[in-house]
Amino acid sequence: MTYASWSKDEALLVLSQTRDKPGPVLISLQAIQSVFGFVPTPAVALIAEACNVSRAEVHGVLTFYSDLRTFLLPANHVRVCVAEACQAVGSRELVSGLKSQGVEFDKAFCFGNCALGPSATVNGKLQGRASVDSVVKAIQG
Ligand code: FES
């Protein structure tokens, strides 16, 4: 996925479309991230001003939701569910298998795919009954 480079003008254009919606801080953060791939630090002040809230409030929302980020994701982003239902069907083995293969990943807590665990995502695409092989194949395309 290709994202725009940081631009204050572009950010202000995005915020002009989100600041008057209900729950404007979260919606603005999501919109900024969808354009730039992450929430750049200068965007926090712009969102605070556009939504008429403090920078601390914007920062609080930004750091509360794990799907919001302040950095660009790597080329291949793997997430593995380590919540209870997936642990019961093998996510610990998946985690250790991925580590042994040198695959970097983030832990997640439930994708809502519990019945088909262990669950993982590769670049946002959900896998049920995930295995080391299925994850590695998805990374390799
Ligand atoms: S517990 Fe893993 S997807 Fe719900």
Short mmCIF file of C-alpha atoms in Angstrom, two decimals, residues 10-120:
data_model
loop_
_atom_site.label_atom_id
_atom_site.label_comp_id
_atom_site.label_asym_id
_atom_site.label_seq_id
_atom_site.Cartn_x
_atom_site.Cartn_y
_atom_site.Cartn_z
CA GLU A 10 -3.05 17.44 3.07
CA ALA A 11 -3.68 16.86 6.78
CA LEU A 12 -5.77 20.03 7.03
CA LEU A 13 -7.81 18.90 4.03
CA VAL A 14 -8.45 15.55 5.73
CA LEU A 15 -9.42 17.27 8.98
CA SER A 16 -11.83 19.59 7.19
CA GLN A 17 -13.80 16.45 6.32
CA THR A 18 -13.71 14.82 9.77
CA ARG A 19 -13.74 17.53 12.44
CA ASP A 20 -17.51 18.03 12.43
CA LYS A 21 -18.43 14.34 12.61
CA PRO A 22 -19.48 12.67 15.86
CA GLY A 23 -16.41 11.39 17.72
CA PRO A 24 -14.16 13.63 15.67
CA VAL A 25 -10.86 12.79 17.40
CA LEU A 26 -10.95 9.07 16.66
CA ILE A 27 -12.33 9.59 13.16
CA SER A 28 -9.65 12.20 12.45
CA LEU A 29 -6.87 9.94 13.71
CA GLN A 30 -8.15 7.09 11.54
CA ALA A 31 -8.43 9.35 8.51
CA ILE A 32 -4.93 10.75 8.98
CA GLN A 33 -3.55 7.23 9.35
CA SER A 34 -5.33 6.04 6.24
CA VAL A 35 -3.73 8.84 4.22
CA PHE A 36 -0.19 8.82 5.66
CA GLY A 37 0.06 5.22 6.91
CA PHE A 38 0.53 6.39 10.48
CA VAL A 39 -0.20 9.41 12.65
CA PRO A 40 2.76 11.79 12.37
CA THR A 41 3.57 13.79 15.51
CA PRO A 42 2.63 17.16 13.99
CA ALA A 43 -0.83 15.78 13.20
CA VAL A 44 -1.65 15.54 16.91
CA ALA A 45 -1.63 19.31 17.32
CA LEU A 46 -3.61 19.80 14.11
CA ILE A 47 -6.26 17.33 15.24
CA ALA A 48 -6.44 18.95 18.67
CA GLU A 49 -7.00 22.35 17.12
CA ALA A 50 -9.50 21.10 14.53
CA CYS A 51 -11.53 19.19 17.14
CA ASN A 52 -11.18 21.84 19.84
CA VAL A 53 -9.66 19.47 22.39
CA SER A 54 -6.29 19.33 24.10
CA ARG A 55 -3.25 17.62 22.61
CA ALA A 56 -3.32 15.34 25.66
CA GLU A 57 -6.80 14.16 24.73
CA VAL A 58 -5.71 13.39 21.18
CA HIS A 59 -2.61 11.63 22.48
CA GLY A 60 -4.79 9.64 24.88
CA VAL A 61 -6.98 8.36 22.06
CA LEU A 62 -3.96 7.73 19.85
CA THR A 63 -2.24 5.60 22.47
CA PHE A 64 -5.40 3.81 23.65
CA TYR A 65 -6.24 2.06 20.37
CA SER A 66 -3.61 -0.44 19.32
CA ASP A 67 -4.61 -0.15 15.66
CA LEU A 68 -3.50 3.47 15.64
CA ARG A 69 0.23 3.91 15.23
CA THR A 70 2.89 6.59 15.16
CA PHE A 71 5.18 4.75 12.75
CA LEU A 72 4.97 3.17 9.32
CA LEU A 73 4.50 -0.57 9.30
CA PRO A 74 7.18 -2.80 7.80
CA ALA A 75 6.67 -4.18 4.29
CA ASN A 76 5.14 -7.33 5.76
CA HIS A 77 3.17 -6.88 8.93
CA VAL A 78 2.25 -10.06 10.79
CA ARG A 79 -0.02 -10.15 13.81
CA VAL A 80 -0.77 -13.29 15.80
CA CYS A 81 -3.71 -13.61 18.15
CA VAL A 82 -2.59 -14.70 21.60
CA ALA A 83 -5.95 -14.43 23.34
CA GLU A 84 -7.37 -17.40 25.22
CA ALA A 85 -9.40 -19.09 22.49
CA CYS A 86 -6.47 -19.08 20.10
CA GLN A 87 -4.08 -20.21 22.82
CA ALA A 88 -6.34 -23.22 23.38
CA VAL A 89 -5.89 -24.28 19.76
CA GLY A 90 -2.21 -23.60 19.19
CA SER A 91 -1.26 -19.94 19.06
CA ARG A 92 1.64 -20.52 21.48
CA GLU A 93 3.09 -23.09 19.08
CA LEU A 94 2.50 -20.69 16.19
CA VAL A 95 4.32 -17.93 18.07
CA SER A 96 7.31 -20.11 18.88
CA GLY A 97 7.37 -21.50 15.32
CA LEU A 98 7.40 -18.02 13.81
CA LYS A 99 10.15 -16.95 16.21
CA SER A 100 12.25 -19.94 15.21
CA GLN A 101 11.78 -18.99 11.55
CA GLY A 102 12.89 -15.42 12.29
CA VAL A 103 9.48 -13.98 11.39
CA GLU A 104 8.77 -10.72 13.19
CA PHE A 105 5.23 -10.21 14.38
CA ASP A 106 3.07 -8.34 16.82
CA LYS A 107 0.80 -9.99 19.30
CA ALA A 108 -2.90 -9.21 19.04
CA PHE A 109 -5.84 -9.96 21.29
CA CYS A 110 -8.70 -11.40 19.29
CA PHE A 111 -9.62 -10.76 15.70
CA GLY A 112 -13.15 -12.04 16.28
CA ASN A 113 -12.18 -15.21 14.45
CA CYS A 114 -12.00 -17.41 17.54
CA ALA A 115 -13.81 -20.41 16.04
CA LEU A 116 -11.09 -20.72 13.41
CA GLY A 117 -8.06 -20.21 15.60
CA PRO A 118 -5.23 -19.90 15.80
CA SER A 119 -5.72 -16.64 13.95
CA ALA A 120 -3.17 -14.34 12.39
#
